[in-house]
Short mmCIF file of C-alpha atoms in Angstrom, two decimals:
data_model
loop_
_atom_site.label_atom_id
_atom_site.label_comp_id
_atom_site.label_asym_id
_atom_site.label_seq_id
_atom_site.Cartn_x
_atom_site.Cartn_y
_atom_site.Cartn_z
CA UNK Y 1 -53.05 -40.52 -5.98
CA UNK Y 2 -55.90 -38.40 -4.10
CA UNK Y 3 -56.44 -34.76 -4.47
CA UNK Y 4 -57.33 -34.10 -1.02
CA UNK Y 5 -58.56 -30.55 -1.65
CA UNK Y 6 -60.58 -31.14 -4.71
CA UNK Y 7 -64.35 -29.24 -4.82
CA UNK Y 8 -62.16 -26.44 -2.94
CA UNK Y 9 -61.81 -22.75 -3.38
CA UNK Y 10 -57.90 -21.08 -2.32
CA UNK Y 11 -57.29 -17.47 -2.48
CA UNK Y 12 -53.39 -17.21 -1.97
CA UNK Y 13 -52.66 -13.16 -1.26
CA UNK Y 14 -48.88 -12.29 -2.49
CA UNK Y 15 -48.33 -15.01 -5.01
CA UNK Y 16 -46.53 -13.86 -7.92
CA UNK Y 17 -43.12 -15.46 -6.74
CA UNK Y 18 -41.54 -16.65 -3.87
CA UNK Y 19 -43.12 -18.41 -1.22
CA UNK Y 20 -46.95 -17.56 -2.34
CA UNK Y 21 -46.38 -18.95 -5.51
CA UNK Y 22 -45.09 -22.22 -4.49
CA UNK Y 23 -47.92 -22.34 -2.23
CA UNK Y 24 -50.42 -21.81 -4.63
CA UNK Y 25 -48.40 -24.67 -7.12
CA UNK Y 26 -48.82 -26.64 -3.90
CA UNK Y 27 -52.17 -25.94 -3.21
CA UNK Y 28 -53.20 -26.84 -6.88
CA UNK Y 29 -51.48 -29.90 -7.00
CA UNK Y 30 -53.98 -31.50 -4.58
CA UNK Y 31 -57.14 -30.70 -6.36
CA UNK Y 32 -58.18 -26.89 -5.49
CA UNK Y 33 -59.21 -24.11 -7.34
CA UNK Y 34 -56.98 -21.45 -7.03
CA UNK Y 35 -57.29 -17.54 -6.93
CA UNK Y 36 -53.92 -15.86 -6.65
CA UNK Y 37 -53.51 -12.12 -5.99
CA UNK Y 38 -50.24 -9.76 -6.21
CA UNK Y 39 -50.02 -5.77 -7.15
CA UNK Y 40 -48.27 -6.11 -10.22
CA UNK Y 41 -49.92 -7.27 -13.03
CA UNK Y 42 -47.05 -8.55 -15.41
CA UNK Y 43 -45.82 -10.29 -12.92
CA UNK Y 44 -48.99 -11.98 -11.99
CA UNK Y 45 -49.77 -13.02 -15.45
CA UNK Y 46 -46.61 -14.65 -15.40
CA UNK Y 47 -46.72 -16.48 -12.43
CA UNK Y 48 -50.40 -17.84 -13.36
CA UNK Y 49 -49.24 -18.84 -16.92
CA UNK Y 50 -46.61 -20.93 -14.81
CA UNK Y 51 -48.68 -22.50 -12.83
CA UNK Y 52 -51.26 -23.61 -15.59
CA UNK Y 53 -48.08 -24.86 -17.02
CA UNK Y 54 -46.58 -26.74 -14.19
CA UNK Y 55 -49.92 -28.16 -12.94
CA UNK Y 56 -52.01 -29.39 -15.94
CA UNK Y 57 -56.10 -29.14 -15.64
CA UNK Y 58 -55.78 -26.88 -12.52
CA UNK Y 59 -58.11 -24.22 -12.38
CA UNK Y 60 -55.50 -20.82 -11.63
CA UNK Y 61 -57.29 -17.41 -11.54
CA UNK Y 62 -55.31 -14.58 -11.16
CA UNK Y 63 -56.65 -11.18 -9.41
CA UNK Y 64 -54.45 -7.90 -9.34
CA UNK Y 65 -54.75 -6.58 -5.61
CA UNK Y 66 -52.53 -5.04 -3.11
CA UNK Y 67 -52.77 -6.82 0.09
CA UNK Y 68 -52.75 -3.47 2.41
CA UNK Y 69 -55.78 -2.06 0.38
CA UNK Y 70 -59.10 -2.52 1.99
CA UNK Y 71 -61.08 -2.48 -0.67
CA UNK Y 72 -58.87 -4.47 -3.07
CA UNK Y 73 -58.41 -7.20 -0.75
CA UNK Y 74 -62.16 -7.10 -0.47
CA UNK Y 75 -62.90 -7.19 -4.40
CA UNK Y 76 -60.07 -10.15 -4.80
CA UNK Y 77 -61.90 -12.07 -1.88
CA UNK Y 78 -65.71 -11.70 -3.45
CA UNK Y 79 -64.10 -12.73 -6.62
CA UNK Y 80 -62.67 -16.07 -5.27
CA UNK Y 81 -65.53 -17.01 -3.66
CA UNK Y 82 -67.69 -16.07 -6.67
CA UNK Y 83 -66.25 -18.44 -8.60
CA UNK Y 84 -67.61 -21.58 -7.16
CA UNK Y 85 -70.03 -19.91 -4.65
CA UNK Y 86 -67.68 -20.99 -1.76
CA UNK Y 87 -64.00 -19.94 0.07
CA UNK Y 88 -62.66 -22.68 1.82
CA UNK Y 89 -58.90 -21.74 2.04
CA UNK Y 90 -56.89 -18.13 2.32
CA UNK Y 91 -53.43 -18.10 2.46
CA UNK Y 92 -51.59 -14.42 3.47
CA UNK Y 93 -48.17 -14.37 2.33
CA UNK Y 94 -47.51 -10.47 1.53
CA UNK Y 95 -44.84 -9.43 3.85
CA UNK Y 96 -40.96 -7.21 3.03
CA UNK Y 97 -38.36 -6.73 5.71
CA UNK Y 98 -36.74 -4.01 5.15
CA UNK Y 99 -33.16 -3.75 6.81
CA UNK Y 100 -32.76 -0.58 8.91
CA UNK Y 101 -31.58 0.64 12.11
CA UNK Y 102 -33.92 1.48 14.71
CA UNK Y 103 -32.66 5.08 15.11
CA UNK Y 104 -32.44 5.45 11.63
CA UNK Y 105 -36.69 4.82 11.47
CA UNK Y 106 -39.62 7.57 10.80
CA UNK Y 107 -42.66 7.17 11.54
CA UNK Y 108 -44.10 6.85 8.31
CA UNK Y 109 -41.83 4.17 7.40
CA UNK Y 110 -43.07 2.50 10.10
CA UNK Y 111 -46.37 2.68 9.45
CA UNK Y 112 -45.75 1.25 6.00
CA UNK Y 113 -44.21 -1.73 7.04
CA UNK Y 114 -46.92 -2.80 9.81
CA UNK Y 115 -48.98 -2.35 6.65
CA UNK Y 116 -47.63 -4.75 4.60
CA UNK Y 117 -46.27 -7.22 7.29
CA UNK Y 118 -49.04 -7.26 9.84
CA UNK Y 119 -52.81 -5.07 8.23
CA UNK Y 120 -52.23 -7.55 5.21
CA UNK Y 121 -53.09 -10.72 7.26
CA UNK Y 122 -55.64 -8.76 9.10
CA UNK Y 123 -57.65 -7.74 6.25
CA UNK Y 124 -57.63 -11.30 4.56
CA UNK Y 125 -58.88 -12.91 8.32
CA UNK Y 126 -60.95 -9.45 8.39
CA UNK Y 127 -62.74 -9.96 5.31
CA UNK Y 128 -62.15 -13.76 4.35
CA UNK Y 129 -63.89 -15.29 7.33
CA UNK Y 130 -67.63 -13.86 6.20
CA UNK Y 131 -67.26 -15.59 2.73
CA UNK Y 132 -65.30 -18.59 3.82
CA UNK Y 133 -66.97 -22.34 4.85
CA UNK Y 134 -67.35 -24.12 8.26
CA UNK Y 135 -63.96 -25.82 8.12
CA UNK Y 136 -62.41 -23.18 6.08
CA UNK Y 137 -58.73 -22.72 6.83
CA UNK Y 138 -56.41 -19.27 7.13
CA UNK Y 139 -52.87 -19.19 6.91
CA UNK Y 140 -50.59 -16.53 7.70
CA UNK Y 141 -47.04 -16.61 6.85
CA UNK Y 142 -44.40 -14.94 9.54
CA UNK Y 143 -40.81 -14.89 9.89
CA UNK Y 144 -38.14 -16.40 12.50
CA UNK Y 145 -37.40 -12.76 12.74
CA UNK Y 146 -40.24 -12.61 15.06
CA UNK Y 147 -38.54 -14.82 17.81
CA UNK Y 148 -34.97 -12.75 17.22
CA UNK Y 149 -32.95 -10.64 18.04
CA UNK Y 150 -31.89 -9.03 14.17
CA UNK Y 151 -29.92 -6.42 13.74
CA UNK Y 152 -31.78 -3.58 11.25
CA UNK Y 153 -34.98 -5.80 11.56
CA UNK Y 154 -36.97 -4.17 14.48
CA UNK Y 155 -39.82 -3.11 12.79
CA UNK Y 156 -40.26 -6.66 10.71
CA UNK Y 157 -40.06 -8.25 13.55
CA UNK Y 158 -42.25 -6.50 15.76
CA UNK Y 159 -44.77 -6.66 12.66
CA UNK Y 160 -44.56 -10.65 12.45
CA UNK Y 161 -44.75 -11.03 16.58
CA UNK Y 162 -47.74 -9.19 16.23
CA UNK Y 163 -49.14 -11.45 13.34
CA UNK Y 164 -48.33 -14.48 14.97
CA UNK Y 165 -50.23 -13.11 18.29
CA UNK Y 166 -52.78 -12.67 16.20
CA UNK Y 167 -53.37 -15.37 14.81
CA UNK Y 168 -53.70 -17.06 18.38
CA UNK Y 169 -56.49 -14.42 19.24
CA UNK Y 170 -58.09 -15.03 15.75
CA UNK Y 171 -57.83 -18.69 16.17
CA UNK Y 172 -59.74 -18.39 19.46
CA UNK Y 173 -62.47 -16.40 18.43
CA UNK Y 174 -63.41 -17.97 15.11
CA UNK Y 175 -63.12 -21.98 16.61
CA UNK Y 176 -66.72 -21.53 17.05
CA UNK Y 177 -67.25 -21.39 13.33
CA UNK Y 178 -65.13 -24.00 12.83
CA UNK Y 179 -62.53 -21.45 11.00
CA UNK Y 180 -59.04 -22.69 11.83
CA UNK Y 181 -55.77 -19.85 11.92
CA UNK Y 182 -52.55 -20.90 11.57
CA UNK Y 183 -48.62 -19.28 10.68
CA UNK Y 184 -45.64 -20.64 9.10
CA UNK Y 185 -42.75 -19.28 10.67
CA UNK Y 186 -39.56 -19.18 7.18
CA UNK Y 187 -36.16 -18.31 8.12
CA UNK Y 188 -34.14 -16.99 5.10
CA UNK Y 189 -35.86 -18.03 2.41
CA UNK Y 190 -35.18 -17.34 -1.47
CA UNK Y 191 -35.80 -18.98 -5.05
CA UNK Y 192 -33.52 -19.92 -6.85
CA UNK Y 193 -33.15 -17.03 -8.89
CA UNK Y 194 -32.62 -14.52 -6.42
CA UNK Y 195 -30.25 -16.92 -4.56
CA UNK Y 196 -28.13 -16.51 -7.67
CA UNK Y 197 -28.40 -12.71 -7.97
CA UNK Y 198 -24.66 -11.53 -6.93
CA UNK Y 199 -26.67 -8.94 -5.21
CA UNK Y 200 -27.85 -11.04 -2.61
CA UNK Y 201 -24.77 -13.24 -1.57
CA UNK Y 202 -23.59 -11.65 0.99
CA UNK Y 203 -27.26 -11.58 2.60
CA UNK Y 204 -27.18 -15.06 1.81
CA UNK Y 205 -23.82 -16.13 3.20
CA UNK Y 206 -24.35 -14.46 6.56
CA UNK Y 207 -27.97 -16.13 7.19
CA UNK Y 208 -26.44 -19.35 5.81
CA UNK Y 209 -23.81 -18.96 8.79
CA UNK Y 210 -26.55 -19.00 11.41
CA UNK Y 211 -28.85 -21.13 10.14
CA UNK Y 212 -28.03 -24.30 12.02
CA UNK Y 213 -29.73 -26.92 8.48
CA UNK Y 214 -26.43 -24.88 7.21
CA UNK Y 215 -28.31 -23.99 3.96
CA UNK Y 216 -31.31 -20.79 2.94
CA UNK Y 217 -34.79 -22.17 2.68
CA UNK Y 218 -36.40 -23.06 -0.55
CA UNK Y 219 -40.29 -21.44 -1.52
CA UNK Y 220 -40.80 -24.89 -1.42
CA UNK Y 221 -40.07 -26.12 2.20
CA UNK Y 222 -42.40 -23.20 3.83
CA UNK Y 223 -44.84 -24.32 1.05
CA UNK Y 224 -45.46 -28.23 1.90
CA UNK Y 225 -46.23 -27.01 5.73
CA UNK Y 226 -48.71 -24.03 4.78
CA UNK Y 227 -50.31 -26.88 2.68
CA UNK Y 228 -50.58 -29.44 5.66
CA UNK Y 229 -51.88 -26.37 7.67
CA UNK Y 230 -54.67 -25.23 4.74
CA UNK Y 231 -55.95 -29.08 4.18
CA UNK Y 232 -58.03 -31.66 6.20
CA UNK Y 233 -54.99 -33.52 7.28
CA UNK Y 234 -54.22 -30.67 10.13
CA UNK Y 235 -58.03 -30.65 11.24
CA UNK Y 236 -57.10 -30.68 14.90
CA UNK Y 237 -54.53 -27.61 14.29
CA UNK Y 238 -55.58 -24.06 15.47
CA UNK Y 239 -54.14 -20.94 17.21
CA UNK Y 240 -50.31 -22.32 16.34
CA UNK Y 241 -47.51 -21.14 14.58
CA UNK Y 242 -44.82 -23.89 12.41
CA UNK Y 243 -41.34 -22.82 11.95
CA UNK Y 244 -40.07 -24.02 8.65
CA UNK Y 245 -36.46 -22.50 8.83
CA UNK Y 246 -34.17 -24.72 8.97
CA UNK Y 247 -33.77 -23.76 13.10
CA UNK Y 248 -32.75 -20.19 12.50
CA UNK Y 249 -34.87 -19.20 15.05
CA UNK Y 250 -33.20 -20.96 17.52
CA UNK Y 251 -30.08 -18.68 17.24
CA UNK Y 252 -29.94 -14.81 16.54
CA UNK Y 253 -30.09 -13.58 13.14
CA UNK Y 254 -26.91 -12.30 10.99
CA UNK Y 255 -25.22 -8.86 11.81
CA UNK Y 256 -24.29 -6.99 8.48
CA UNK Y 257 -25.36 -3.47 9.06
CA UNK Y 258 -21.65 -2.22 8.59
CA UNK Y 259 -21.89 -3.34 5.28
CA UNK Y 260 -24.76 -1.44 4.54
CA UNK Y 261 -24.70 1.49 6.44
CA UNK Y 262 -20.81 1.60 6.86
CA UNK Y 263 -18.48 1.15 9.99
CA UNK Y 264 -18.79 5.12 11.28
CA UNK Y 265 -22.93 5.45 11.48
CA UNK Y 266 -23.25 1.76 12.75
CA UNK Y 267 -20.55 2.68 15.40
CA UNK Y 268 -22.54 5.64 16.27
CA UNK Y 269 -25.77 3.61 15.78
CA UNK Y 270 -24.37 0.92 18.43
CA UNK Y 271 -23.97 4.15 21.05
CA UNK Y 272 -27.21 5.20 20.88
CA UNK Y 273 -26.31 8.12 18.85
CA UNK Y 274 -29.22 9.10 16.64
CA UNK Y 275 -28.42 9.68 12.62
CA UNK Y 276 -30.37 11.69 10.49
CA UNK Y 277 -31.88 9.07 7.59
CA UNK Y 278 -31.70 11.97 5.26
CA UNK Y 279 -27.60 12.13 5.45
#
């Protein structure tokens, strides 16, 4: 069996659990060294003791950063491409949807979510691309949100249609140093344990409903494509985005705002009738 990325360096932003962790995993398998980054450090240790676990003489770093912080992104690249002098891979998972009506939005909310969902991939192109090798690879990850119409979802959305513009403009202007930028688009997507979580089965049930593969995603399937996209064997891939979700996007997203928010503000909501957030 070939390691196809082996002599490699991988920094994998947002990778304590989820879909950044089973890229790293995946990432690791093939032979790279890899440099995994989340904001909370228990959680971090954890996911990099179960990686050295699950992938035996892989060399997992871990480096506590949050992805919408300049300068930590900054430190957490330098120390990735420290550690063998070279980047060749980053892979920018951080992203949160956060389920909300539009007119039930401020501005600051806003701004926090474009943060995390859009500045995140920015900063890692931003600041990976001067460290990173002639035939170094970026991945982004999106969301089919970004080709839907989703109730509660507007600012997610607009966040990952940005990204995944993006990552065409960044994929254009880096081809000259031979820097490829590329998305994975998920649909619903959860591990295992937080498909279990009572707390999520209704969430689960209603994107189940639309998802035409009739099933959520697994960290897993979005993690085998963001590997083809980070390694040699997509060399001739730039500028594009891959939807791994099960052809959610194809259809509109699940409508369970009344649920949430209850049947009087959504009815209001629906008739353009403002509501104060604060109640």
């Amino acid at each position: 069996m070939t390691e196809p990325l082996i002599g490699k360096t991988a920094l994998v932003c947002g990778a304590s659990q989820g879909i950044g962790l089973a890229c790293a995993r995946a990432i690791a398998q093939d032979g790279a060294r890899v440099v995994i980054t989340g904001r909370r450090e228990g959680l971090l240790a954890k996911a990099r003791e179960q990686l050295v676990a699950e992938v035996p003489g892989a060399r997992i770093e871990s480096f506590v950063a949050d992805g919408t912080d300049e300068s930590q992104v900054k430190a957490a690249l330098a120390y990735a491409h420290g550690l063998g002098k070279r980047l060749d891979i980053i892979v920018s998972v951080v992203g949160e949807p956060v389920f909300k009506p539009l007119l039930m939005r401020e501005v600051d909310d806003v701004r926090r979510e474009l943060d995390v969902n859009f500045i995140t991939g920015f900063l890692a192109v931003r600041h990976g691309v001067p460290l990173m090798a002639r035939a170094g690879s970026i991945v982004c990850v999106s969301s089919a949100a970004a080709l839907q119409a989703n109730w509660g979802l507007s600012i997610y959305a607009s966040a990952k249609a940005a990204l995944e513009r993006f990552v065409r403009a960044a994929a254009f202007e880096l081809s000259g140093a031979g820097i490829r930028v590329n998305a994975v688009r998920p649909g619903a997507t959860l591990d295992p344990v937080r498909a279990s979580d009572p707390a999520f089965s209704g969430m689960a049930a209603a994107f189940v409903a639309v998802t035409p593969m009739g099933r959520l995603g697994h960290p897993d399937d979005v993690a085998r494509v963001v590997r083809f996209l980070a390694g040699p064997e997509s060399g001739w891939v730039t500028g594009e985005t891959v939807s791994a979700d099960g052809g959610l996007a194809q259809k509109s997203g699940p409508d369970f705002m009344d649920s949430m928010f209850g049947h009087e503000v959504m009815a209001a909501i629906r008739a353009g009738r403002p509501i104060d957030p604060a109640g």
